[in-house]
Coordinates of C-alpha atoms in Angstrom, one line a residue:
M1 CA -50.2 69.1 -17.3
K2 CA -51.9 67.1 -14.6
R3 CA -51.4 63.9 -16.8
I4 CA -47.6 64.6 -16.9
V5 CA -47.4 65.1 -13.1
L6 CA -49.3 61.9 -12.5
L7 CA -47.0 59.9 -14.9
C8 CA -43.9 61.3 -13.1
I9 CA -45.3 60.3 -9.7
L10 CA -46.1 56.8 -11.0
F11 CA -42.6 56.4 -12.6
T12 CA -40.9 57.5 -9.3
T13 CA -43.0 55.1 -7.2
L14 CA -42.4 52.2 -9.6
T15 CA -38.6 52.8 -9.7
A16 CA -38.5 52.9 -5.9
A17 CA -40.4 49.7 -5.6
I18 CA -38.1 47.9 -8.1
G19 CA -35.1 49.2 -6.1
C20 CA -36.5 47.8 -2.9
M21 CA -37.1 44.4 -4.5
L22 CA -33.6 44.2 -5.9
E23 CA -32.1 45.2 -2.5
A24 CA -34.2 42.6 -0.7
R25 CA -33.1 40.0 -3.2
N26 CA -29.4 40.9 -2.8
M27 CA -29.7 40.7 1.0
K28 CA -31.3 37.3 0.7
T29 CA -28.6 35.9 -1.4
S30 CA -25.7 37.5 0.5
T31 CA -26.9 36.8 4.1
E32 CA -29.1 34.4 5.9
P33 CA -31.1 34.9 9.2
A34 CA -29.3 33.8 12.3
G35 CA -29.7 30.1 12.9
A36 CA -30.8 29.3 9.3
P37 CA -29.5 25.9 8.0
V38 CA -26.6 26.1 5.6
V39 CA -27.5 24.2 2.4
S40 CA -24.8 23.2 0.0
A41 CA -25.6 23.6 -3.6
V42 CA -23.4 20.6 -4.5
T43 CA -23.5 17.3 -2.5
A44 CA -20.0 15.8 -2.3
K45 CA -19.8 12.4 -3.9
K46 CA -17.2 9.8 -3.0
T47 CA -14.8 8.8 -5.8
K48 CA -15.5 5.3 -7.2
I49 CA -13.3 2.6 -8.7
Q50 CA -15.5 0.4 -10.8
V51 CA -14.3 -2.9 -12.4
A52 CA -16.3 -5.1 -14.8
I53 CA -14.8 -8.5 -15.4
L54 CA -16.1 -10.3 -18.5
L55 CA -15.1 -14.0 -18.5
D56 CA -15.3 -16.4 -21.4
T57 CA -17.0 -19.5 -20.0
S58 CA -17.0 -21.5 -23.2
G59 CA -15.9 -25.2 -23.1
S60 CA -12.1 -24.6 -23.0
M61 CA -12.1 -22.0 -20.3
Q62 CA -12.3 -23.9 -17.0
G63 CA -8.7 -22.9 -16.2
L64 CA -9.6 -19.2 -16.6
I65 CA -12.5 -19.6 -14.1
E66 CA -10.1 -21.3 -11.6
Q67 CA -7.7 -18.4 -11.9
A68 CA -10.5 -16.0 -11.3
K69 CA -11.4 -17.8 -8.1
S70 CA -7.8 -17.9 -7.0
R71 CA -7.1 -14.2 -7.7
L72 CA -10.3 -12.5 -6.6
W73 CA -9.1 -11.5 -3.1
N74 CA -5.7 -10.5 -4.4
I75 CA -7.3 -8.1 -6.9
V76 CA -9.5 -6.7 -4.1
N77 CA -6.5 -6.1 -1.9
T78 CA -4.7 -4.3 -4.7
L79 CA -7.8 -2.0 -5.2
T80 CA -7.8 -1.2 -1.4
T81 CA -4.3 0.2 -1.6
L82 CA -5.5 3.1 -3.9
K83 CA -6.4 6.5 -2.7
Y84 CA -7.6 9.7 -4.5
K85 CA -6.5 12.9 -2.9
G86 CA -5.9 11.1 0.4
E87 CA -9.3 9.5 0.5
T88 CA -10.3 5.8 0.0
P89 CA -12.7 5.5 -2.9
D90 CA -15.7 3.2 -3.0
I91 CA -15.0 0.0 -4.9
E92 CA -17.6 -1.8 -7.0
I93 CA -17.2 -5.0 -9.0
A94 CA -19.4 -6.5 -11.7
L95 CA -19.3 -10.0 -13.4
Y96 CA -20.4 -11.1 -16.8
E97 CA -20.0 -14.4 -18.6
Y98 CA -20.0 -14.9 -22.3
G99 CA -19.6 -17.8 -24.8
N100 CA -21.8 -20.1 -22.8
Y101 CA -24.4 -22.3 -24.5
K102 CA -27.1 -21.8 -21.8
Q103 CA -28.8 -19.5 -24.3
Y104 CA -28.6 -16.4 -22.2
D105 CA -30.7 -13.8 -24.0
G106 CA -29.9 -15.5 -27.3
D107 CA -26.3 -14.2 -27.4
Y108 CA -24.7 -16.6 -24.9
I109 CA -24.1 -13.7 -22.5
R110 CA -25.2 -13.3 -18.9
R111 CA -24.8 -10.4 -16.5
I112 CA -24.0 -12.3 -13.3
T113 CA -23.9 -9.3 -11.0
P114 CA -24.4 -5.6 -11.4
L115 CA -21.6 -3.3 -10.1
T116 CA -21.7 -4.1 -6.4
V117 CA -19.8 -3.7 -3.1
D118 CA -21.1 -7.2 -2.0
L119 CA -17.8 -9.2 -2.3
D120 CA -19.3 -12.4 -0.8
L121 CA -21.9 -12.3 -3.7
I122 CA -19.0 -12.0 -6.3
S123 CA -17.2 -14.9 -4.7
K124 CA -20.4 -17.0 -4.5
E125 CA -21.1 -16.5 -8.2
L126 CA -17.5 -17.1 -9.3
F127 CA -17.5 -20.5 -7.6
A128 CA -20.9 -21.4 -9.2
L129 CA -19.6 -20.9 -12.8
T130 CA -19.4 -23.8 -15.3
T131 CA -18.2 -24.0 -18.9
S132 CA -20.2 -24.9 -22.0
G133 CA -20.2 -23.6 -25.6
S134 CA -17.9 -21.9 -28.1
E135 CA -19.5 -18.7 -29.5
E136 CA -17.7 -15.7 -28.0
Y137 CA -19.2 -12.4 -28.9
C138 CA -16.6 -9.9 -27.5
G139 CA -18.1 -6.8 -29.0
T140 CA -21.6 -7.7 -27.7
V141 CA -20.5 -8.4 -24.1
I142 CA -18.5 -5.1 -24.0
Q143 CA -21.5 -3.2 -25.3
R144 CA -23.8 -4.7 -22.8
A145 CA -21.5 -4.0 -19.9
V146 CA -21.1 -0.4 -21.0
K147 CA -24.9 0.1 -21.4
E148 CA -26.3 -2.0 -18.6
L149 CA -24.1 -1.1 -15.7
E150 CA -24.5 2.1 -13.6
W151 CA -21.1 3.7 -14.3
G152 CA -20.1 6.8 -12.3
N153 CA -20.0 10.2 -13.9
D154 CA -17.3 11.9 -11.8
K155 CA -14.2 12.8 -13.7
A156 CA -12.1 11.2 -11.0
D157 CA -13.9 7.9 -11.1
M158 CA -11.8 5.0 -12.4
K159 CA -13.8 2.8 -14.7
L160 CA -12.3 -0.4 -16.0
V161 CA -13.5 -3.3 -18.2
Y162 CA -11.5 -6.6 -18.3
I163 CA -12.4 -9.1 -21.0
A164 CA -10.7 -12.5 -20.9
G165 CA -11.0 -15.3 -23.5
N166 CA -9.3 -17.1 -26.3
E167 CA -11.2 -16.8 -29.6
E168 CA -11.3 -14.2 -32.3
F169 CA -12.4 -10.8 -31.1
T170 CA -14.5 -10.2 -34.2
Q171 CA -17.3 -12.7 -33.5
G172 CA -20.9 -11.6 -33.3
S173 CA -23.0 -9.0 -35.0
I174 CA -21.7 -6.0 -32.9
S175 CA -18.3 -4.8 -33.8
Y176 CA -15.8 -4.5 -30.9
K177 CA -14.8 -1.1 -32.5
T178 CA -18.3 0.2 -32.0
A179 CA -18.6 -1.1 -28.5
I180 CA -15.3 0.3 -27.4
A181 CA -16.1 3.7 -28.9
K182 CA -19.2 3.7 -26.6
A183 CA -17.0 2.8 -23.6
L184 CA -14.6 5.7 -24.4
E185 CA -17.6 8.1 -24.3
K186 CA -18.0 7.2 -20.7
D187 CA -14.3 7.3 -20.0
I188 CA -14.1 3.5 -19.5
F189 CA -10.8 1.8 -20.1
V190 CA -11.1 -1.5 -21.9
N191 CA -8.4 -4.1 -21.2
T192 CA -8.0 -7.4 -23.0
I193 CA -6.6 -10.7 -21.5
H194 CA -5.9 -13.2 -24.3
C195 CA -5.7 -16.8 -23.1
G196 CA -2.9 -17.9 -25.4
S197 CA 0.2 -16.8 -27.2
E198 CA 1.0 -13.2 -28.0
D199 CA 1.1 -13.7 -31.8
I200 CA -2.4 -15.3 -31.9
G201 CA -3.7 -12.5 -29.6
I202 CA -2.4 -9.9 -32.0
R203 CA -3.7 -11.8 -35.0
D204 CA -7.2 -12.2 -33.5
F205 CA -7.5 -8.5 -32.6
W206 CA -7.2 -8.7 -28.8
Q207 CA -4.3 -6.2 -29.0
D208 CA -6.2 -3.9 -31.3
A209 CA -9.1 -3.8 -29.0
A210 CA -6.9 -2.8 -26.0
L211 CA -5.2 -0.1 -28.0
R212 CA -8.6 1.3 -29.1
G213 CA -9.9 1.1 -25.5
N214 CA -6.9 3.0 -23.9
G215 CA -6.2 -0.2 -22.0
K216 CA -3.6 -2.9 -21.8
F217 CA -3.2 -6.1 -23.8
F218 CA -2.1 -9.2 -21.9
N219 CA -1.4 -12.9 -22.7
I220 CA -1.8 -15.5 -20.1
D221 CA -1.7 -19.3 -19.7
A222 CA -5.3 -19.9 -18.6
N223 CA -4.4 -23.5 -17.6
A224 CA -1.5 -22.4 -15.3
T225 CA -2.0 -23.1 -11.6
V226 CA -1.8 -19.9 -9.6
R227 CA 1.2 -19.9 -7.3
A228 CA 0.4 -19.5 -3.6
I229 CA 3.1 -18.3 -1.2
K230 CA 2.6 -19.5 2.3
T231 CA 3.9 -17.3 5.1
P232 CA 4.5 -17.7 8.9
F233 CA 1.7 -15.2 9.4
D234 CA -1.1 -17.0 7.6
P235 CA -2.2 -19.3 10.6
Q236 CA -2.6 -16.3 12.9
I237 CA -4.6 -14.3 10.3
I238 CA -6.9 -17.3 9.8
L239 CA -7.5 -17.5 13.5
C240 CA -8.3 -13.8 13.5
N241 CA -10.8 -14.4 10.7
D242 CA -12.7 -16.9 12.8
K243 CA -13.0 -14.3 15.6
L244 CA -14.0 -11.7 13.1
N245 CA -17.0 -13.7 11.8
D246 CA -18.3 -13.8 15.4
T247 CA -18.8 -10.0 15.3
Y248 CA -21.3 -10.2 12.4
I249 CA -25.0 -10.1 13.4
G250 CA -27.5 -11.0 10.7
Y251 CA -30.8 -9.2 10.6
G252 CA -33.8 -9.0 8.3
A253 CA -35.1 -11.6 5.8
V254 CA -31.7 -12.4 4.4
G255 CA -29.5 -12.0 7.5
K256 CA -29.2 -15.6 8.6
E257 CA -28.6 -16.8 5.0
R258 CA -26.0 -14.2 4.3
K259 CA -24.1 -14.9 7.5
V260 CA -24.0 -18.5 6.5
N261 CA -22.8 -17.5 3.0
Q262 CA -19.9 -15.6 4.6
T263 CA -18.6 -18.8 6.1
V264 CA -19.2 -20.7 2.9
Q265 CA -17.1 -18.2 1.0
D266 CA -14.3 -18.6 3.6
R267 CA -14.4 -22.3 2.8
N268 CA -14.4 -21.7 -0.9
A269 CA -11.3 -19.5 -0.6
G270 CA -9.7 -22.2 1.5
S271 CA -10.4 -24.9 -1.0
I272 CA -8.0 -23.1 -3.4
S273 CA -5.2 -22.7 -0.9
S274 CA -4.5 -21.5 2.6
A275 CA -2.8 -18.4 1.0
N276 CA -6.0 -17.6 -0.8
Y277 CA -8.0 -18.0 2.4
T278 CA -5.6 -15.6 4.1
E279 CA -6.0 -13.1 1.2
R280 CA -9.8 -13.2 1.8
A281 CA -9.3 -12.6 5.5
V282 CA -7.1 -9.6 4.7
S283 CA -9.9 -8.2 2.4
K284 CA -12.4 -8.6 5.2
S285 CA -10.3 -6.3 7.4
K286 CA -10.6 -3.4 5.0
A287 CA -13.3 -0.8 4.6
I288 CA -14.3 -2.3 1.2
Y289 CA -15.8 -5.3 3.0
K290 CA -19.2 -3.7 3.9
N291 CA -22.4 -5.7 4.6
T292 CA -25.0 -3.1 5.5
S293 CA -27.8 -5.1 3.9
W294 CA -27.6 -7.9 6.4
D295 CA -25.1 -7.1 9.3
L296 CA -26.4 -5.0 12.2
V297 CA -22.9 -3.6 13.1
D298 CA -22.2 -2.3 9.6
K299 CA -25.8 -1.0 9.3
V300 CA -25.7 1.0 12.5
K301 CA -22.2 2.3 11.7
E302 CA -23.6 3.7 8.5
D303 CA -26.9 4.8 9.9
K304 CA -27.0 5.6 13.7
D305 CA -30.9 5.6 13.7
A306 CA -31.2 2.2 11.9
L307 CA -32.2 0.4 15.1
S308 CA -35.4 2.5 15.4
R309 CA -36.6 1.2 12.1
I310 CA -35.7 -2.5 12.5
K311 CA -38.5 -4.6 13.9
K312 CA -37.9 -7.0 16.7
E313 CA -38.9 -10.0 14.6
E314 CA -36.1 -9.0 12.1
L315 CA -33.5 -9.5 14.8
P316 CA -31.8 -12.8 15.7
E317 CA -33.9 -14.6 18.3
E318 CA -31.3 -14.2 21.0
L319 CA -31.5 -10.4 20.7
R320 CA -35.2 -9.9 20.6
S321 CA -35.7 -9.7 24.4
K322 CA -33.1 -6.9 24.8
S323 CA -34.2 -3.3 25.4
P324 CA -33.1 -0.7 22.8
E325 CA -30.3 0.5 25.1
E326 CA -29.1 -3.1 25.8
L327 CA -29.1 -3.7 22.0
K328 CA -27.2 -0.5 21.3
T329 CA -24.6 -1.4 23.9
F330 CA -24.3 -4.9 22.5
I331 CA -23.7 -3.7 18.9
T332 CA -21.2 -1.1 20.1
Q333 CA -19.2 -3.8 21.9
K334 CA -19.3 -5.9 18.7
E335 CA -18.1 -2.9 16.6
Q336 CA -15.2 -2.3 19.0
E337 CA -14.3 -6.0 19.0
R338 CA -14.3 -6.1 15.2
S339 CA -12.2 -2.9 15.0
L340 CA -9.5 -4.5 17.2
I341 CA -9.5 -7.7 15.2
Q342 CA -9.3 -5.9 11.8
K343 CA -6.4 -3.8 13.2
E344 CA -4.6 -7.0 14.2
I345 CA -5.2 -8.5 10.7
S346 CA -3.9 -5.4 9.0
E347 CA -0.7 -5.4 11.1
L348 CA -0.1 -9.0 10.3
A349 CA -0.9 -8.4 6.6
I350 CA 1.9 -5.9 6.4
K351 CA 4.4 -8.4 7.8
R352 CA 3.0 -11.0 5.4
Q353 CA 3.4 -8.8 2.4
I354 CA 7.0 -8.0 3.3
Y355 CA 7.7 -11.8 3.6
I356 CA 6.1 -12.4 0.1
D357 CA 8.0 -9.6 -1.5
E358 CA 11.3 -11.0 -0.1
Q359 CA 10.4 -14.4 -1.4
L360 CA 9.7 -13.0 -4.9
K361 CA 12.9 -11.0 -4.8
K362 CA 14.9 -14.1 -4.0
E363 CA 13.3 -15.9 -6.9
G364 CA 13.7 -13.1 -9.4
E365 CA 10.1 -11.7 -8.9
N366 CA 8.7 -14.3 -11.3
K367 CA 5.0 -13.7 -10.6
G368 CA 3.6 -15.8 -13.5
D369 CA 1.3 -14.8 -16.3
D370 CA -2.2 -15.3 -14.8
L371 CA -5.4 -13.4 -14.8
G372 CA -4.8 -11.8 -11.4
N373 CA -1.4 -10.4 -12.2
A374 CA -2.7 -9.0 -15.5
I375 CA -5.6 -7.2 -13.8
T376 CA -3.5 -5.9 -10.8
E377 CA -0.7 -4.6 -13.2
S378 CA -3.2 -2.7 -15.3
I379 CA -5.1 -1.3 -12.3
L380 CA -2.0 0.3 -11.0
A381 CA -1.1 1.7 -14.4
V382 CA -4.5 3.3 -14.9
A383 CA -4.5 4.5 -11.3
K384 CA -1.3 6.5 -12.0
V385 CA -2.9 8.0 -15.1
K386 CA -6.0 9.0 -13.2
G387 CA -4.1 10.6 -10.4
Y388 CA -4.5 7.9 -7.7
T389 CA -1.7 6.9 -5.3
A390 CA -1.0 3.5 -4.0
E391 CA -0.1 2.9 -0.4

């Protein structure tokens, strides 16, 4: 009898203890003590637009490279018009070359840049490209881009591959069908740009590759000169660009070199045409043109505590004697100055685009069949499918 009573008491005590534990757990999950920090279970990620451009740099493709140089900033400016649910996505671009006899990894393929926001780097590498060779392994370069690059994994991310060239799509040991299947697993759209006639592009499987990759198939004249439309607003935008460069403050080991490169890429754009120079200046007025790795203004804008971690010897010599408060004031002034210049460029860019659209309308909107037009056309088409809107 005593044993039964003891068991009953033990059972009652255990039940009460479990009840208290459950109640405490429920209170912990439903309420927090006053002043406790709110921790989000999911960190919001910014939507990305990622574009990998795979260029055939074999012996016959110098014209294609020239078109890429001429159209880089136009492509960038098209990308900056896109928004997802009202927000501007991050934009990253990668470059590959294939078909070159410089023996890159034994398959004539080189990853020139990873997916990057560093547009000056993309420009620098484009202007350094040369042609040589004739072995174009389309399947291999697609597979490498799909595997090597850090693609986003958000459903809303827009991920695009553009491969441009002129030989049979079936060359190499890796089938383009296998490579494209891998791309689709990551929701990457594969677009093909055949440098030649439509019938040859179809015969050599460029069209089939685009169909399999949920992308678009284009034919362009790789040797055509990209048409540049001058506008009355170009000189003023170019003047603004010169003022804009003065607001950049290089810091760290690469600051001075990268600031010089900024000016070099201005000159490279201008070597194509004044219109191309203007397109680059317009790109530099957009949020996409970020240089946090070397520019103090962009760095402090991104990280307000950055100055506390930057050593005096990493600053330009003329700023090393300034106190922390003086330095902060100086950078704030440069940021405000930059913002006003970028606003002026943006306003001029709108007038410039209206002028260009009117000129194209007068001439029947014959934009030509070049690399840039092929890429911008498909970007807008895929954007519509993915739920993006264009300003």
